[in-house]
Amino acid sequence: FDWYASKVFMQEGIDSGIIKEAMAAAEPETGRIIFPAIVQKGIYQGLMKDEATTVVYNGIPTEKMDEFAHENNRTAIRESLGYTEDDYVVLHLGTVCARKCQHITAEAFSMLVNEKGADNAKLLIVGARYIREHEIEYIKKVKDTLKKGGVEDRAQILDIQSEVLKYYLASDVVLVPSKNEVLPL
């Protein structure tokens, strides 16, 4: 757990000791520790009272996506985002951070264009935030990777968005790489 905490939380002053202390202090009457998966809850097993935890599953809202697609015109959505019907839109949606591997997406996208000849490919990364210094540095790394690959003019990096269904509808493929996943909330 000590190694996991040092690699996942990546915040100065937060270490496994602080996390263990916070978990041990959780009481069912005063608050809950929410986990998005049973597997994640297992990583923290023994650090808190089981009755102080809840698992709330998350995922892609396929019903909402289907409804959105039925009620909206894909061509119009793509045009509103600057894409044509001939563009092959690659979407990477998620917080832009080293854990989500957008720099690897940028490298792979460069290969897709430069080595595989995907002349109509466009990359859309959604989820940038400029809060922590390591996030800002990572966004720069992703941009530098795109520039090095000569594909920066084919890529957009957007800030975190409250409504994301239009990006799913506009895309031809969705990438979801990650070094590790599901932190407790």
mmCIF file of N, CA and C in Angstrom, residues 39-135:
data_model
loop_
_atom_site.group_PDB
_atom_site.id
_atom_site.type_symbol
_atom_site.label_atom_id
_atom_site.label_comp_id
_atom_site.label_asym_id
_atom_site.label_seq_id
_atom_site.Cartn_x
_atom_site.Cartn_y
_atom_site.Cartn_z
ATOM 1 N N VAL A 39 -12.886 -4.110 -6.389
ATOM 2 C CA VAL A 39 -11.439 -4.328 -6.469
ATOM 3 C C VAL A 39 -10.693 -3.192 -5.769
ATOM 4 N N GLN A 40 -11.125 -1.955 -6.006
ATOM 5 C CA GLN A 40 -10.464 -0.819 -5.373
ATOM 6 C C GLN A 40 -10.661 -0.851 -3.865
ATOM 7 N N LYS A 41 -11.853 -1.186 -3.435
ATOM 8 C CA LYS A 41 -12.116 -1.289 -2.000
ATOM 9 C C LYS A 41 -11.158 -2.306 -1.373
ATOM 10 N N GLY A 42 -10.873 -3.388 -2.087
ATOM 11 C CA GLY A 42 -9.968 -4.414 -1.580
ATOM 12 C C GLY A 42 -8.562 -3.917 -1.312
ATOM 13 N N ILE A 43 -8.105 -2.943 -2.102
ATOM 14 C CA ILE A 43 -6.765 -2.383 -1.890
ATOM 15 C C ILE A 43 -6.662 -1.735 -0.513
ATOM 16 N N TYR A 44 -7.767 -1.182 -0.045
ATOM 17 C CA TYR A 44 -7.791 -0.463 1.227
ATOM 18 C C TYR A 44 -8.339 -1.316 2.367
ATOM 19 N N GLN A 45 -8.609 -2.591 2.093
ATOM 20 C CA GLN A 45 -9.189 -3.491 3.091
ATOM 21 C C GLN A 45 -8.354 -3.491 4.356
ATOM 22 N N GLY A 46 -9.026 -3.428 5.483
ATOM 23 C CA GLY A 46 -8.340 -3.442 6.766
ATOM 24 C C GLY A 46 -7.950 -2.059 7.262
ATOM 25 N N LEU A 47 -8.068 -1.054 6.426
ATOM 26 C CA LEU A 47 -7.704 0.302 6.839
ATOM 27 C C LEU A 47 -8.893 1.067 7.412
ATOM 28 N N MET A 48 -10.112 0.547 7.189
ATOM 29 C CA MET A 48 -11.300 1.244 7.667
ATOM 30 C C MET A 48 -12.345 0.207 8.046
ATOM 31 N N LYS A 49 -13.374 0.665 8.737
ATOM 32 C CA LYS A 49 -14.481 -0.211 9.096
ATOM 33 C C LYS A 49 -15.296 -0.481 7.842
ATOM 34 N N ASP A 50 -15.600 -1.734 7.595
ATOM 35 C CA ASP A 50 -16.348 -2.101 6.389
ATOM 36 C C ASP A 50 -17.700 -1.399 6.325
ATOM 37 N N GLU A 51 -18.339 -1.216 7.472
ATOM 38 C CA GLU A 51 -19.658 -0.564 7.479
ATOM 39 C C GLU A 51 -19.581 0.938 7.163
ATOM 40 N N ALA A 52 -18.364 1.479 7.102
ATOM 41 C CA ALA A 52 -18.185 2.892 6.727
ATOM 42 C C ALA A 52 -17.917 3.046 5.238
ATOM 43 N N THR A 53 -18.087 1.967 4.462
ATOM 44 C CA THR A 53 -17.792 2.018 3.032
ATOM 45 C C THR A 53 -19.024 1.682 2.200
ATOM 46 N N THR A 54 -19.013 2.191 0.984
ATOM 47 C CA THR A 54 -20.047 1.884 -0.001
ATOM 48 C C THR A 54 -19.375 1.780 -1.351
ATOM 49 N N VAL A 55 -19.848 0.846 -2.179
ATOM 50 C CA VAL A 55 -19.366 0.745 -3.552
ATOM 51 C C VAL A 55 -20.459 1.305 -4.457
ATOM 52 N N VAL A 56 -20.113 2.331 -5.228
ATOM 53 C CA VAL A 56 -21.021 2.920 -6.209
ATOM 54 C C VAL A 56 -20.334 2.763 -7.555
ATOM 55 N N TYR A 57 -20.885 1.901 -8.378
ATOM 56 C CA TYR A 57 -20.255 1.607 -9.656
ATOM 57 C C TYR A 57 -20.423 2.787 -10.614
ATOM 58 N N ASN A 58 -19.382 3.041 -11.388
ATOM 59 C CA ASN A 58 -19.474 4.080 -12.403
ATOM 60 C C ASN A 58 -19.099 3.472 -13.745
ATOM 61 N N GLY A 59 -19.281 4.234 -14.768
ATOM 62 C CA GLY A 59 -18.955 3.730 -16.093
ATOM 63 C C GLY A 59 -19.528 4.648 -17.149
ATOM 64 N N ILE A 60 -19.455 4.219 -18.375
ATOM 65 C CA ILE A 60 -19.967 5.008 -19.478
ATOM 66 C C ILE A 60 -21.492 4.875 -19.484
ATOM 67 N N PRO A 61 -22.203 5.993 -19.483
ATOM 68 C CA PRO A 61 -23.671 5.952 -19.433
ATOM 69 C C PRO A 61 -24.263 5.619 -20.805
ATOM 70 N N THR A 62 -24.276 4.347 -21.152
ATOM 71 C CA THR A 62 -24.675 3.955 -22.507
ATOM 72 C C THR A 62 -26.119 4.337 -22.830
ATOM 73 N N GLU A 63 -27.017 4.275 -21.840
ATOM 74 C CA GLU A 63 -28.405 4.655 -22.115
ATOM 75 C C GLU A 63 -28.490 6.138 -22.483
ATOM 76 N N LYS A 64 -27.780 6.971 -21.733
ATOM 77 C CA LYS A 64 -27.776 8.410 -22.028
ATOM 78 C C LYS A 64 -27.121 8.683 -23.378
ATOM 79 N N MET A 65 -26.079 7.922 -23.689
ATOM 80 C CA MET A 65 -25.406 8.099 -24.978
ATOM 81 C C MET A 65 -26.341 7.748 -26.127
ATOM 82 N N ASP A 66 -27.079 6.658 -25.974
ATOM 83 C CA ASP A 66 -28.021 6.254 -27.018
ATOM 84 C C ASP A 66 -29.104 7.313 -27.210
ATOM 85 N N GLU A 67 -29.611 7.821 -26.107
ATOM 86 C CA GLU A 67 -30.640 8.862 -26.168
ATOM 87 C C GLU A 67 -30.086 10.130 -26.828
ATOM 88 N N PHE A 68 -28.883 10.516 -26.436
ATOM 89 C CA PHE A 68 -28.246 11.707 -27.010
ATOM 90 C C PHE A 68 -28.043 11.528 -28.512
ATOM 91 N N ALA A 69 -27.574 10.358 -28.909
ATOM 92 C CA ALA A 69 -27.344 10.082 -30.332
ATOM 93 C C ALA A 69 -28.651 10.112 -31.120
ATOM 94 N N HIS A 70 -29.723 9.640 -30.506
ATOM 95 C CA HIS A 70 -31.028 9.630 -31.170
ATOM 96 C C HIS A 70 -31.580 11.046 -31.344
ATOM 97 N N GLU A 71 -31.285 11.914 -30.373
ATOM 98 C CA GLU A 71 -31.842 13.271 -30.371
ATOM 99 C C GLU A 71 -30.960 14.297 -31.071
ATOM 100 N N ASN A 72 -29.739 13.936 -31.450
ATOM 101 C CA ASN A 72 -28.803 14.891 -32.032
ATOM 102 C C ASN A 72 -28.263 14.387 -33.365
ATOM 103 N N ASN A 73 -27.870 15.316 -34.176
ATOM 104 C CA ASN A 73 -27.321 15.005 -35.490
ATOM 105 C C ASN A 73 -25.803 14.923 -35.388
ATOM 106 N N ARG A 74 -25.251 13.750 -35.655
ATOM 107 C CA ARG A 74 -23.805 13.534 -35.532
ATOM 108 C C ARG A 74 -23.022 14.493 -36.421
ATOM 109 N N THR A 75 -23.478 14.697 -37.648
ATOM 110 C CA THR A 75 -22.783 15.603 -38.568
ATOM 111 C C THR A 75 -22.738 17.013 -38.001
ATOM 112 N N ALA A 76 -23.853 17.466 -37.446
ATOM 113 C CA ALA A 76 -23.907 18.813 -36.858
ATOM 114 C C ALA A 76 -22.990 18.929 -35.642
ATOM 115 N N ILE A 77 -22.977 17.895 -34.810
ATOM 116 C CA ILE A 77 -22.088 17.894 -33.632
ATOM 117 C C ILE A 77 -20.634 17.956 -34.096
ATOM 118 N N ARG A 78 -20.273 17.132 -35.064
ATOM 119 C CA ARG A 78 -18.890 17.125 -35.563
ATOM 120 C C ARG A 78 -18.530 18.504 -36.132
ATOM 121 N N GLU A 79 -19.423 19.081 -36.920
ATOM 122 C CA GLU A 79 -19.153 20.404 -37.491
ATOM 123 C C GLU A 79 -18.975 21.449 -36.399
ATOM 124 N N SER A 80 -19.785 21.365 -35.335
ATOM 125 C CA SER A 80 -19.667 22.332 -34.236
ATOM 126 C C SER A 80 -18.312 22.230 -33.532
ATOM 127 N N LEU A 81 -17.683 21.066 -33.639
ATOM 128 C CA LEU A 81 -16.365 20.851 -33.035
ATOM 129 C C LEU A 81 -15.227 21.031 -34.039
ATOM 130 N N GLY A 82 -15.586 21.356 -35.280
ATOM 131 C CA GLY A 82 -14.561 21.604 -36.298
ATOM 132 C C GLY A 82 -14.164 20.383 -37.108
ATOM 133 N N TYR A 83 -14.972 19.334 -37.099
ATOM 134 C CA TYR A 83 -14.659 18.115 -37.836
ATOM 135 C C TYR A 83 -15.614 17.924 -39.009
ATOM 136 N N THR A 84 -15.117 17.272 -40.051
ATOM 137 C CA THR A 84 -15.953 16.927 -41.201
ATOM 138 C C THR A 84 -16.332 15.453 -41.104
ATOM 139 N N GLU A 85 -17.221 15.030 -41.976
ATOM 140 C CA GLU A 85 -17.608 13.617 -42.013
ATOM 141 C C GLU A 85 -16.442 12.737 -42.444
ATOM 142 N N ASP A 86 -15.490 13.294 -43.168
ATOM 143 C CA ASP A 86 -14.349 12.510 -43.639
ATOM 144 C C ASP A 86 -13.248 12.369 -42.594
ATOM 145 N N ASP A 87 -13.291 13.175 -41.551
ATOM 146 C CA ASP A 87 -12.283 13.079 -40.499
ATOM 147 C C ASP A 87 -12.484 11.796 -39.693
ATOM 148 N N TYR A 88 -11.360 11.187 -39.280
ATOM 149 C CA TYR A 88 -11.379 10.023 -38.402
ATOM 150 C C TYR A 88 -10.972 10.531 -37.026
ATOM 151 N N VAL A 89 -11.959 10.711 -36.138
ATOM 152 C CA VAL A 89 -11.740 11.375 -34.859
ATOM 153 C C VAL A 89 -11.419 10.349 -33.776
ATOM 154 N N VAL A 90 -10.232 10.502 -33.194
ATOM 155 C CA VAL A 90 -9.760 9.661 -32.104
ATOM 156 C C VAL A 90 -9.946 10.466 -30.816
ATOM 157 N N LEU A 91 -10.750 9.939 -29.897
ATOM 158 C CA LEU A 91 -11.060 10.630 -28.642
ATOM 159 C C LEU A 91 -10.350 9.958 -27.476
ATOM 160 N N HIS A 92 -9.695 10.784 -26.681
ATOM 161 C CA HIS A 92 -9.133 10.329 -25.400
ATOM 162 C C HIS A 92 -9.750 11.243 -24.351
ATOM 163 N N LEU A 93 -10.729 10.724 -23.614
ATOM 164 C CA LEU A 93 -11.466 11.522 -22.650
ATOM 165 C C LEU A 93 -11.117 11.064 -21.247
ATOM 166 N N GLY A 94 -10.668 11.993 -20.420
ATOM 167 C CA GLY A 94 -10.294 11.702 -19.037
ATOM 168 C C GLY A 94 -9.334 12.758 -18.550
ATOM 169 N N THR A 95 -9.194 12.885 -17.261
ATOM 170 C CA THR A 95 -8.290 13.877 -16.701
ATOM 171 C C THR A 95 -6.914 13.747 -17.334
ATOM 172 N N VAL A 96 -6.405 14.842 -17.874
ATOM 173 C CA VAL A 96 -5.085 14.804 -18.498
ATOM 174 C C VAL A 96 -4.043 14.756 -17.376
ATOM 175 N N CYS A 97 -3.429 13.575 -17.240
ATOM 176 C CA CYS A 97 -2.405 13.355 -16.208
ATOM 177 C C CYS A 97 -1.592 12.126 -16.602
ATOM 178 N N ALA A 98 -0.425 11.994 -16.038
ATOM 179 C CA ALA A 98 0.475 10.895 -16.395
ATOM 180 C C ALA A 98 -0.193 9.535 -16.217
ATOM 181 N N ARG A 99 -1.051 9.397 -15.222
ATOM 182 C CA ARG A 99 -1.738 8.139 -14.960
ATOM 183 C C ARG A 99 -2.629 7.717 -16.122
ATOM 184 N N LYS A 100 -3.146 8.682 -16.876
ATOM 185 C CA LYS A 100 -4.056 8.395 -17.998
ATOM 186 C C LYS A 100 -3.331 8.277 -19.341
ATOM 187 N N CYS A 101 -2.031 8.484 -19.349
ATOM 188 C CA CYS A 101 -1.165 8.155 -20.499
ATOM 189 C C CYS A 101 -1.453 8.921 -21.797
ATOM 190 N N GLN A 102 -1.861 10.173 -21.716
ATOM 191 C CA GLN A 102 -2.101 10.921 -22.950
ATOM 192 C C GLN A 102 -0.838 11.095 -23.785
ATOM 193 N N HIS A 103 0.330 11.091 -23.159
ATOM 194 C CA HIS A 103 1.569 11.204 -23.943
ATOM 195 C C HIS A 103 1.756 9.959 -24.825
ATOM 196 N N ILE A 104 1.325 8.808 -24.342
ATOM 197 C CA ILE A 104 1.394 7.592 -25.157
ATOM 198 C C ILE A 104 0.366 7.663 -26.282
ATOM 199 N N THR A 105 -0.804 8.208 -25.976
ATOM 200 C CA THR A 105 -1.799 8.436 -27.027
ATOM 201 C C THR A 105 -1.216 9.347 -28.097
ATOM 202 N N ALA A 106 -0.518 10.413 -27.677
ATOM 203 C CA ALA A 106 0.092 11.348 -28.635
ATOM 204 C C ALA A 106 1.141 10.642 -29.495
ATOM 205 N N GLU A 107 1.947 9.780 -28.883
ATOM 206 C CA GLU A 107 2.943 9.016 -29.646
ATOM 207 C C GLU A 107 2.270 8.076 -30.643
ATOM 208 N N ALA A 108 1.251 7.368 -30.186
ATOM 209 C CA ALA A 108 0.539 6.421 -31.054
ATOM 210 C C ALA A 108 -0.168 7.164 -32.187
ATOM 211 N N PHE A 109 -0.733 8.315 -31.876
ATOM 212 C CA PHE A 109 -1.408 9.105 -32.907
ATOM 213 C C PHE A 109 -0.404 9.569 -33.961
ATOM 214 N N SER A 110 0.762 9.991 -33.528
ATOM 215 C CA SER A 110 1.823 10.394 -34.465
ATOM 216 C C SER A 110 2.179 9.235 -35.393
ATOM 217 N N MET A 111 2.278 8.033 -34.850
ATOM 218 C CA MET A 111 2.570 6.848 -35.662
ATOM 219 C C MET A 111 1.434 6.558 -36.640
ATOM 220 N N LEU A 112 0.205 6.701 -36.170
ATOM 221 C CA LEU A 112 -0.956 6.467 -37.025
ATOM 222 C C LEU A 112 -0.911 7.373 -38.255
ATOM 223 N N VAL A 113 -0.559 8.614 -38.045
ATOM 224 C CA VAL A 113 -0.510 9.584 -39.147
ATOM 225 C C VAL A 113 0.754 9.394 -39.983
ATOM 226 N N ASN A 114 1.901 9.350 -39.328
ATOM 227 C CA ASN A 114 3.184 9.371 -40.040
ATOM 228 C C ASN A 114 3.604 8.028 -40.629
ATOM 229 N N GLU A 115 3.285 6.946 -39.952
ATOM 230 C CA GLU A 115 3.722 5.632 -40.425
ATOM 231 C C GLU A 115 2.622 4.826 -41.105
ATOM 232 N N LYS A 116 1.390 5.067 -40.704
ATOM 233 C CA LYS A 116 0.271 4.298 -41.262
ATOM 234 C C LYS A 116 -0.520 5.094 -42.294
ATOM 235 N N GLY A 117 -0.166 6.363 -42.475
ATOM 236 C CA GLY A 117 -0.778 7.165 -43.522
ATOM 237 C C GLY A 117 -2.220 7.563 -43.291
ATOM 238 N N ALA A 118 -2.627 7.700 -42.053
ATOM 239 C CA ALA A 118 -3.996 8.105 -41.748
ATOM 240 C C ALA A 118 -4.138 9.618 -41.923
ATOM 241 N N ASP A 119 -4.234 10.038 -43.169
ATOM 242 C CA ASP A 119 -4.265 11.463 -43.494
ATOM 243 C C ASP A 119 -5.490 12.190 -42.958
ATOM 244 N N ASN A 120 -6.555 11.451 -42.678
ATOM 245 C CA ASN A 120 -7.777 12.092 -42.196
ATOM 246 C C ASN A 120 -7.946 12.005 -40.672
ATOM 247 N N ALA A 121 -6.947 11.517 -39.958
ATOM 248 C CA ALA A 121 -7.040 11.341 -38.507
ATOM 249 C C ALA A 121 -6.923 12.673 -37.768
ATOM 250 N N LYS A 122 -7.748 12.810 -36.742
ATOM 251 C CA LYS A 122 -7.728 13.971 -35.841
ATOM 252 C C LYS A 122 -7.775 13.425 -34.421
ATOM 253 N N LEU A 123 -7.035 14.067 -33.523
ATOM 254 C CA LEU A 123 -6.999 13.647 -32.122
ATOM 255 C C LEU A 123 -7.696 14.691 -31.262
ATOM 256 N N LEU A 124 -8.590 14.226 -30.422
ATOM 257 C CA LEU A 124 -9.302 15.086 -29.484
ATOM 258 C C LEU A 124 -9.072 14.551 -28.072
ATOM 259 N N ILE A 125 -8.366 15.330 -27.276
ATOM 260 C CA ILE A 125 -8.112 14.984 -25.876
ATOM 261 C C ILE A 125 -8.960 15.938 -25.033
ATOM 262 N N VAL A 126 -9.800 15.375 -24.191
ATOM 263 C CA VAL A 126 -10.686 16.174 -23.350
ATOM 264 C C VAL A 126 -10.397 15.849 -21.891
ATOM 265 N N GLY A 127 -10.121 16.890 -21.095
ATOM 266 C CA GLY A 127 -9.924 16.671 -19.667
ATOM 267 C C GLY A 127 -8.745 17.394 -19.054
ATOM 268 N N ALA A 128 -8.231 18.419 -19.737
ATOM 269 C CA ALA A 128 -7.093 19.162 -19.180
ATOM 270 C C ALA A 128 -7.557 20.039 -18.014
ATOM 271 N N ARG A 129 -6.746 20.096 -17.004
ATOM 272 C CA ARG A 129 -6.981 21.028 -15.899
ATOM 273 C C ARG A 129 -5.637 21.594 -15.486
ATOM 274 N N TYR A 130 -5.658 22.827 -15.072
ATOM 275 C CA TYR A 130 -4.425 23.560 -14.772
ATOM 276 C C TYR A 130 -4.425 23.935 -13.291
ATOM 277 N N ILE A 131 -4.435 22.906 -12.442
ATOM 278 C CA ILE A 131 -4.525 23.125 -11.003
ATOM 279 C C ILE A 131 -3.171 22.872 -10.331
ATOM 280 N N ARG A 132 -2.656 21.688 -10.513
ATOM 281 C CA ARG A 132 -1.401 21.298 -9.861
ATOM 282 C C ARG A 132 -0.255 21.436 -10.853
ATOM 283 N N GLU A 133 0.905 21.744 -10.338
ATOM 284 C CA GLU A 133 2.070 21.960 -11.190
ATOM 285 C C GLU A 133 2.378 20.729 -12.040
ATOM 286 N N HIS A 134 2.272 19.534 -11.462
ATOM 287 C CA HIS A 134 2.576 18.324 -12.244
ATOM 288 C C HIS A 134 1.570 18.126 -13.374
ATOM 289 N N GLU A 135 0.336 18.593 -13.212
ATOM 290 C CA GLU A 135 -0.651 18.510 -14.294
ATOM 291 C C GLU A 135 -0.292 19.468 -15.427
#
